[in-house]
Amino acid sequence: MLPAAARLRRSEDFRAVMRRGAKAGRRRLVVHALTTDPPDAAEAARAGFVVSKAVGNSVVRHRVTRRLRHLISARIGTLPPGSSLVIRALPPAADASSAELGSDLDASLRRLGLSGHSVVTGKSRQARPPDNGSAV
């Protein structure tokens, strides 16, 4: 279960993340991410889920949401402070295992640069320069 401080609740928050944030899509899900600029260390990372009727009936949608919630609860502490995520499940998520959803989530977070604590804002993505193996 995600703590209350780690959940997106208001539709305005969902809308802001989905419109201004960066996104990374995989076969089973799409992750939208937005961080505050500059990062506010006092503000915890937050996550919200969108699982539409296209994924399946109520039982299937709730199962997918529970799996995603469990996966993000293990990763929320590694996200930069002040970041907001919206994880949108796609129809293939209905038949996916937790391991498959986890690998898609990890790949999306890496693609967004959130696994290495780089900054993703609504304007641009700032990545670290490549390391060419030079010893200094």
mmCIF file with all atom_site columns, C-alpha atoms in Angstrom:
data_model
loop_
_atom_site.group_PDB
_atom_site.id
_atom_site.type_symbol
_atom_site.label_atom_id
_atom_site.label_alt_id
_atom_site.label_comp_id
_atom_site.label_asym_id
_atom_site.label_entity_id
_atom_site.label_seq_id
_atom_site.pdbx_PDB_ins_code
_atom_site.Cartn_x
_atom_site.Cartn_y
_atom_site.Cartn_z
_atom_site.occupancy
_atom_site.B_iso_or_equiv
_atom_site.pdbx_formal_charge
_atom_site.auth_seq_id
_atom_site.auth_comp_id
_atom_site.auth_asym_id
_atom_site.auth_atom_id
_atom_site.pdbx_PDB_model_num
ATOM 1   C CA . MET A 1 1   ? 0.000   0.000   0.000   1.00 0.00 ? 1   MET A CA 1
ATOM 2   C CA . LEU A 1 2   ? 1.289   3.441   -0.860  1.00 0.00 ? 2   LEU A CA 1
ATOM 3   C CA . PRO A 1 3   ? 1.266   5.979   1.959   1.00 0.00 ? 3   PRO A CA 1
ATOM 4   C CA . ALA A 1 4   ? -1.124  8.907   1.502   1.00 0.00 ? 4   ALA A CA 1
ATOM 5   C CA . ALA A 1 5   ? 1.750   11.334  0.883   1.00 0.00 ? 5   ALA A CA 1
ATOM 6   C CA . ALA A 1 6   ? 2.960   9.161   -2.025  1.00 0.00 ? 6   ALA A CA 1
ATOM 7   C CA . ARG A 1 7   ? -0.335  9.163   -3.981  1.00 0.00 ? 7   ARG A CA 1
ATOM 8   C CA . LEU A 1 8   ? -1.615  11.489  -6.657  1.00 0.00 ? 8   LEU A CA 1
ATOM 9   C CA . ARG A 1 9   ? -5.281  12.149  -5.967  1.00 0.00 ? 9   ARG A CA 1
ATOM 10  C CA . ARG A 1 10  ? -6.520  15.289  -7.684  1.00 0.00 ? 10  ARG A CA 1
ATOM 11  C CA . SER A 1 11  ? -7.414  15.266  -11.367 1.00 0.00 ? 11  SER A CA 1
ATOM 12  C CA . GLU A 1 12  ? -5.467  18.528  -11.783 1.00 0.00 ? 12  GLU A CA 1
ATOM 13  C CA . ASP A 1 13  ? -2.306  16.756  -10.637 1.00 0.00 ? 13  ASP A CA 1
ATOM 14  C CA . PHE A 1 14  ? -2.871  13.886  -13.077 1.00 0.00 ? 14  PHE A CA 1
ATOM 15  C CA . ARG A 1 15  ? -3.553  16.359  -15.888 1.00 0.00 ? 15  ARG A CA 1
ATOM 16  C CA . ALA A 1 16  ? -0.407  18.398  -15.148 1.00 0.00 ? 16  ALA A CA 1
ATOM 17  C CA . VAL A 1 17  ? 1.846   15.333  -15.134 1.00 0.00 ? 17  VAL A CA 1
ATOM 18  C CA . MET A 1 18  ? 0.354   13.928  -18.330 1.00 0.00 ? 18  MET A CA 1
ATOM 19  C CA . ARG A 1 19  ? 0.489   17.238  -20.220 1.00 0.00 ? 19  ARG A CA 1
ATOM 20  C CA . ARG A 1 20  ? 3.776   18.739  -19.071 1.00 0.00 ? 20  ARG A CA 1
ATOM 21  C CA . GLY A 1 21  ? 5.781   15.685  -18.096 1.00 0.00 ? 21  GLY A CA 1
ATOM 22  C CA . ALA A 1 22  ? 8.045   13.440  -20.113 1.00 0.00 ? 22  ALA A CA 1
ATOM 23  C CA . LYS A 1 23  ? 6.733   10.021  -21.077 1.00 0.00 ? 23  LYS A CA 1
ATOM 24  C CA . ALA A 1 24  ? 8.141   6.622   -21.882 1.00 0.00 ? 24  ALA A CA 1
ATOM 25  C CA . GLY A 1 25  ? 6.015   3.861   -23.347 1.00 0.00 ? 25  GLY A CA 1
ATOM 26  C CA . ARG A 1 26  ? 6.436   0.135   -23.255 1.00 0.00 ? 26  ARG A CA 1
ATOM 27  C CA . ARG A 1 27  ? 4.221   -2.662  -24.533 1.00 0.00 ? 27  ARG A CA 1
ATOM 28  C CA . ARG A 1 28  ? 2.084   -2.920  -21.384 1.00 0.00 ? 28  ARG A CA 1
ATOM 29  C CA . LEU A 1 29  ? 2.240   0.560   -19.859 1.00 0.00 ? 29  LEU A CA 1
ATOM 30  C CA . VAL A 1 30  ? 3.150   4.206   -20.331 1.00 0.00 ? 30  VAL A CA 1
ATOM 31  C CA . VAL A 1 31  ? 4.875   6.194   -17.584 1.00 0.00 ? 31  VAL A CA 1
ATOM 32  C CA . HIS A 1 32  ? 4.482   9.977   -17.447 1.00 0.00 ? 32  HIS A CA 1
ATOM 33  C CA . ALA A 1 33  ? 6.929   11.787  -15.142 1.00 0.00 ? 33  ALA A CA 1
ATOM 34  C CA . LEU A 1 34  ? 7.253   15.367  -13.943 1.00 0.00 ? 34  LEU A CA 1
ATOM 35  C CA . THR A 1 35  ? 9.631   16.703  -11.314 1.00 0.00 ? 35  THR A CA 1
ATOM 36  C CA . THR A 1 36  ? 9.788   20.056  -9.611  1.00 0.00 ? 36  THR A CA 1
ATOM 37  C CA . ASP A 1 37  ? 12.568  22.342  -10.759 1.00 0.00 ? 37  ASP A CA 1
ATOM 38  C CA . PRO A 1 38  ? 14.615  22.708  -8.566  1.00 0.00 ? 38  PRO A CA 1
ATOM 39  C CA . PRO A 1 39  ? 13.832  19.487  -6.689  1.00 0.00 ? 39  PRO A CA 1
ATOM 40  C CA . ASP A 1 40  ? 12.242  20.099  -3.297  1.00 0.00 ? 40  ASP A CA 1
ATOM 41  C CA . ALA A 1 41  ? 13.856  17.669  -0.854  1.00 0.00 ? 41  ALA A CA 1
ATOM 42  C CA . ALA A 1 42  ? 10.947  18.037  1.573   1.00 0.00 ? 42  ALA A CA 1
ATOM 43  C CA . GLU A 1 43  ? 8.391   16.916  -1.016  1.00 0.00 ? 43  GLU A CA 1
ATOM 44  C CA . ALA A 1 44  ? 8.073   13.142  -1.424  1.00 0.00 ? 44  ALA A CA 1
ATOM 45  C CA . ALA A 1 45  ? 7.756   11.396  -4.779  1.00 0.00 ? 45  ALA A CA 1
ATOM 46  C CA . ARG A 1 46  ? 4.151   10.636  -5.716  1.00 0.00 ? 46  ARG A CA 1
ATOM 47  C CA . ALA A 1 47  ? 2.457   8.185   -8.079  1.00 0.00 ? 47  ALA A CA 1
ATOM 48  C CA . GLY A 1 48  ? -0.970  7.699   -9.596  1.00 0.00 ? 48  GLY A CA 1
ATOM 49  C CA . PHE A 1 49  ? -2.489  5.034   -11.824 1.00 0.00 ? 49  PHE A CA 1
ATOM 50  C CA . VAL A 1 50  ? -4.782  5.115   -14.842 1.00 0.00 ? 50  VAL A CA 1
ATOM 51  C CA . VAL A 1 51  ? -6.345  1.786   -15.790 1.00 0.00 ? 51  VAL A CA 1
ATOM 52  C CA . SER A 1 52  ? -9.179  2.254   -18.284 1.00 0.00 ? 52  SER A CA 1
ATOM 53  C CA . LYS A 1 53  ? -11.994 -0.089  -19.271 1.00 0.00 ? 53  LYS A CA 1
ATOM 54  C CA . ALA A 1 54  ? -9.972  -1.011  -22.360 1.00 0.00 ? 54  ALA A CA 1
ATOM 55  C CA . VAL A 1 55  ? -7.766  -3.110  -20.039 1.00 0.00 ? 55  VAL A CA 1
ATOM 56  C CA . GLY A 1 56  ? -10.661 -5.327  -18.945 1.00 0.00 ? 56  GLY A CA 1
ATOM 57  C CA . ASN A 1 57  ? -13.554 -5.656  -16.568 1.00 0.00 ? 57  ASN A CA 1
ATOM 58  C CA . SER A 1 58  ? -13.494 -4.383  -12.990 1.00 0.00 ? 58  SER A CA 1
ATOM 59  C CA . VAL A 1 59  ? -11.783 -7.466  -11.582 1.00 0.00 ? 59  VAL A CA 1
ATOM 60  C CA . VAL A 1 60  ? -8.984  -7.317  -14.158 1.00 0.00 ? 60  VAL A CA 1
ATOM 61  C CA . ARG A 1 61  ? -8.517  -3.545  -13.774 1.00 0.00 ? 61  ARG A CA 1
ATOM 62  C CA . HIS A 1 62  ? -8.239  -3.802  -9.996  1.00 0.00 ? 62  HIS A CA 1
ATOM 63  C CA . ARG A 1 63  ? -5.767  -6.700  -10.276 1.00 0.00 ? 63  ARG A CA 1
ATOM 64  C CA . VAL A 1 64  ? -3.572  -4.647  -12.625 1.00 0.00 ? 64  VAL A CA 1
ATOM 65  C CA . THR A 1 65  ? -3.801  -1.627  -10.303 1.00 0.00 ? 65  THR A CA 1
ATOM 66  C CA . ARG A 1 66  ? -2.832  -3.727  -7.255  1.00 0.00 ? 66  ARG A CA 1
ATOM 67  C CA . ARG A 1 67  ? 0.167   -5.164  -9.090  1.00 0.00 ? 67  ARG A CA 1
ATOM 68  C CA . LEU A 1 68  ? 1.320   -1.727  -10.253 1.00 0.00 ? 68  LEU A CA 1
ATOM 69  C CA . ARG A 1 69  ? 0.817   -0.258  -6.774  1.00 0.00 ? 69  ARG A CA 1
ATOM 70  C CA . HIS A 1 70  ? 2.930   -3.018  -5.256  1.00 0.00 ? 70  HIS A CA 1
ATOM 71  C CA . LEU A 1 71  ? 5.680   -2.515  -7.856  1.00 0.00 ? 71  LEU A CA 1
ATOM 72  C CA . ILE A 1 72  ? 5.837   1.263   -7.436  1.00 0.00 ? 72  ILE A CA 1
ATOM 73  C CA . SER A 1 73  ? 5.785   1.057   -3.627  1.00 0.00 ? 73  SER A CA 1
ATOM 74  C CA . ALA A 1 74  ? 9.097   -0.807  -3.795  1.00 0.00 ? 74  ALA A CA 1
ATOM 75  C CA . ARG A 1 75  ? 10.562  1.866   -6.107  1.00 0.00 ? 75  ARG A CA 1
ATOM 76  C CA . ILE A 1 76  ? 9.073   5.122   -4.768  1.00 0.00 ? 76  ILE A CA 1
ATOM 77  C CA . GLY A 1 77  ? 11.959  5.664   -2.353  1.00 0.00 ? 77  GLY A CA 1
ATOM 78  C CA . THR A 1 78  ? 14.494  5.602   -5.187  1.00 0.00 ? 78  THR A CA 1
ATOM 79  C CA . LEU A 1 79  ? 12.773  8.363   -7.162  1.00 0.00 ? 79  LEU A CA 1
ATOM 80  C CA . PRO A 1 80  ? 13.992  11.961  -6.895  1.00 0.00 ? 80  PRO A CA 1
ATOM 81  C CA . PRO A 1 81  ? 12.172  14.094  -4.305  1.00 0.00 ? 81  PRO A CA 1
ATOM 82  C CA . GLY A 1 82  ? 9.336   16.128  -5.777  1.00 0.00 ? 82  GLY A CA 1
ATOM 83  C CA . SER A 1 83  ? 8.764   13.817  -8.737  1.00 0.00 ? 83  SER A CA 1
ATOM 84  C CA . SER A 1 84  ? 5.268   12.832  -9.808  1.00 0.00 ? 84  SER A CA 1
ATOM 85  C CA . LEU A 1 85  ? 4.460   9.748   -11.871 1.00 0.00 ? 85  LEU A CA 1
ATOM 86  C CA . VAL A 1 86  ? 1.327   8.675   -13.690 1.00 0.00 ? 86  VAL A CA 1
ATOM 87  C CA . ILE A 1 87  ? 1.419   5.036   -14.741 1.00 0.00 ? 87  ILE A CA 1
ATOM 88  C CA . ARG A 1 88  ? -1.111  4.292   -17.463 1.00 0.00 ? 88  ARG A CA 1
ATOM 89  C CA . ALA A 1 89  ? -1.851  0.615   -18.107 1.00 0.00 ? 89  ALA A CA 1
ATOM 90  C CA . LEU A 1 90  ? -2.436  -0.524  -21.686 1.00 0.00 ? 90  LEU A CA 1
ATOM 91  C CA . PRO A 1 91  ? -4.676  -3.480  -22.677 1.00 0.00 ? 91  PRO A CA 1
ATOM 92  C CA . PRO A 1 92  ? -1.789  -6.036  -22.798 1.00 0.00 ? 92  PRO A CA 1
ATOM 93  C CA . ALA A 1 93  ? -1.273  -5.378  -19.058 1.00 0.00 ? 93  ALA A CA 1
ATOM 94  C CA . ALA A 1 94  ? -4.365  -7.494  -18.360 1.00 0.00 ? 94  ALA A CA 1
ATOM 95  C CA . ASP A 1 95  ? -2.550  -10.724 -19.274 1.00 0.00 ? 95  ASP A CA 1
ATOM 96  C CA . ALA A 1 96  ? 0.879   -9.716  -17.942 1.00 0.00 ? 96  ALA A CA 1
ATOM 97  C CA . SER A 1 97  ? 2.540   -11.169 -14.886 1.00 0.00 ? 97  SER A CA 1
ATOM 98  C CA . SER A 1 98  ? 3.910   -8.983  -12.111 1.00 0.00 ? 98  SER A CA 1
ATOM 99  C CA . ALA A 1 99  ? 7.443   -9.690  -13.362 1.00 0.00 ? 99  ALA A CA 1
ATOM 100 C CA . GLU A 1 100 ? 6.571   -8.487  -16.871 1.00 0.00 ? 100 GLU A CA 1
ATOM 101 C CA . LEU A 1 101 ? 4.938   -5.335  -15.514 1.00 0.00 ? 101 LEU A CA 1
ATOM 102 C CA . GLY A 1 102 ? 7.966   -4.768  -13.279 1.00 0.00 ? 102 GLY A CA 1
ATOM 103 C CA . SER A 1 103 ? 10.404  -5.053  -16.172 1.00 0.00 ? 103 SER A CA 1
ATOM 104 C CA . ASP A 1 104 ? 8.331   -2.614  -18.252 1.00 0.00 ? 104 ASP A CA 1
ATOM 105 C CA . LEU A 1 105 ? 8.169   -0.196  -15.314 1.00 0.00 ? 105 LEU A CA 1
ATOM 106 C CA . ASP A 1 106 ? 11.927  -0.402  -14.716 1.00 0.00 ? 106 ASP A CA 1
ATOM 107 C CA . ALA A 1 107 ? 12.684  0.106   -18.411 1.00 0.00 ? 107 ALA A CA 1
ATOM 108 C CA . SER A 1 108 ? 10.391  3.150   -18.532 1.00 0.00 ? 108 SER A CA 1
ATOM 109 C CA . LEU A 1 109 ? 11.969  4.670   -15.419 1.00 0.00 ? 109 LEU A CA 1
ATOM 110 C CA . ARG A 1 110 ? 15.453  4.126   -16.885 1.00 0.00 ? 110 ARG A CA 1
ATOM 111 C CA . ARG A 1 111 ? 14.394  5.711   -20.167 1.00 0.00 ? 111 ARG A CA 1
ATOM 112 C CA . LEU A 1 112 ? 13.049  8.744   -18.292 1.00 0.00 ? 112 LEU A CA 1
ATOM 113 C CA . GLY A 1 113 ? 16.291  8.976   -16.354 1.00 0.00 ? 113 GLY A CA 1
ATOM 114 C CA . LEU A 1 114 ? 14.605  8.450   -12.995 1.00 0.00 ? 114 LEU A CA 1
ATOM 115 C CA . SER A 1 115 ? 16.552  5.412   -11.922 1.00 0.00 ? 115 SER A CA 1
ATOM 116 C CA . GLY A 1 116 ? 19.772  7.448   -11.730 1.00 0.00 ? 116 GLY A CA 1
ATOM 117 C CA . HIS A 1 117 ? 18.171  10.509  -10.095 1.00 0.00 ? 117 HIS A CA 1
ATOM 118 C CA . SER A 1 118 ? 18.589  12.807  -13.093 1.00 0.00 ? 118 SER A CA 1
ATOM 119 C CA . VAL A 1 119 ? 16.124  15.659  -13.474 1.00 0.00 ? 119 VAL A CA 1
ATOM 120 C CA . VAL A 1 120 ? 13.085  15.449  -15.752 1.00 0.00 ? 120 VAL A CA 1
ATOM 121 C CA . THR A 1 121 ? 11.063  18.643  -16.103 1.00 0.00 ? 121 THR A CA 1
ATOM 122 C CA . GLY A 1 122 ? 8.219   19.708  -18.320 1.00 0.00 ? 122 GLY A CA 1
ATOM 123 C CA . LYS A 1 123 ? 10.593  21.824  -20.419 1.00 0.00 ? 123 LYS A CA 1
ATOM 124 C CA . SER A 1 124 ? 13.558  19.558  -21.064 1.00 0.00 ? 124 SER A CA 1
ATOM 125 C CA . ARG A 1 125 ? 15.369  16.491  -19.863 1.00 0.00 ? 125 ARG A CA 1
ATOM 126 C CA . GLN A 1 126 ? 18.800  17.047  -18.409 1.00 0.00 ? 126 GLN A CA 1
ATOM 127 C CA . ALA A 1 127 ? 20.974  13.970  -18.592 1.00 0.00 ? 127 ALA A CA 1
ATOM 128 C CA . ARG A 1 128 ? 24.471  13.355  -17.391 1.00 0.00 ? 128 ARG A CA 1
ATOM 129 C CA . PRO A 1 129 ? 27.198  13.636  -20.027 1.00 0.00 ? 129 PRO A CA 1
ATOM 130 C CA . PRO A 1 130 ? 28.480  10.307  -21.297 1.00 0.00 ? 130 PRO A CA 1
ATOM 131 C CA . ASP A 1 131 ? 31.502  8.827   -19.599 1.00 0.00 ? 131 ASP A CA 1
ATOM 132 C CA . ASN A 1 132 ? 34.113  8.059   -22.230 1.00 0.00 ? 132 ASN A CA 1
ATOM 133 C CA . GLY A 1 133 ? 36.246  6.063   -19.849 1.00 0.00 ? 133 GLY A CA 1
ATOM 134 C CA . SER A 1 134 ? 38.818  8.770   -19.290 1.00 0.00 ? 134 SER A CA 1
ATOM 135 C CA . ALA A 1 135 ? 40.767  8.408   -16.068 1.00 0.00 ? 135 ALA A CA 1
ATOM 136 C CA . VAL A 1 136 ? 41.401  11.709  -14.334 1.00 0.00 ? 136 VAL A CA 1
#
